[in-house]
Amino acid sequence: MQTIKNKDIEGLWNLLSMEQRYDDGRVIYPFGKNVEGRIYYGADKSMFCAIQKCGRTPFSTGKQWTADYTEKACAYNDYLTYCGRYELNRDTAVHHVEISLYPDWIGKQQARKIRLVDGQLHITARLEDNTPEARTSLLVWERASSA
């Protein structure tokens, strides 16, 4: 088990890949294989994460406030964002969600296993354990350039 320190993950990271590996062998890509995202870990223990499917379709029926609800629902399915505070405990980052696109996450914690592998940040989470939908989510990030 790696012990990760705050200074190891501080800063901005770009998403390279996101997949979910089901215990029954299935592998899915929730936002497709062409996904983009950013995660930020601040020295002040703040964090922010945003992930989206590449090539999202612009609204055709209006703008963000006036588009058809069906289009808004589709946009919800192609995007994920949340932010708050974080704490580290050896190889686990606990994200304390304060603001999120998903209302059910607000006020909750997201525990994530983290590892540094060849300069990349690997973040995993177990989802729906002990159910037929049990799986491990794996996100691989690379540090954003400072330029």
Steps between C-alpha positions, in 0.01 A plus 500: 500500500635840398482788742398809304575844638316821416798640309496189276157583358471877537422684179301443184472162326355412156294186450651238270243221539193395695356151513290280722596135541212282613563197716335285230762607244318780319689824436313821421602858428232721664586804286639303206863426428551861395458678834650813647524632851693690760558440867664751728643442845591821682763553768212634713327157475244623245412277206305529178416235239331540160462225238316505169442298189688652207291645219194583708208615288409869536140580587279554195185616682643787703782583738588376849184642658256466210595171329253214491512281814584193291814671372589608853461141623734377224757762601478373859591150379813625323652702786606458861631765738547543870721688742571539867778410738721192511712310747763233446553186703790295361358377165148640534370844408167589657315767304252690719244611241363851552373584149406247231300457183357193675287617795533162675877552536473833685602464864637150437849358473662334201782269612752431225810282496790685342836387366778668311618283210778632275398859571131435436231523765276191514174549688273201565169453676279202573141553387188304593696236692317173577251547216486361144622845387814497722795658325823694534526841342849592378603852396853572379628858513816678387633815657406810300790700363577819689516703180 
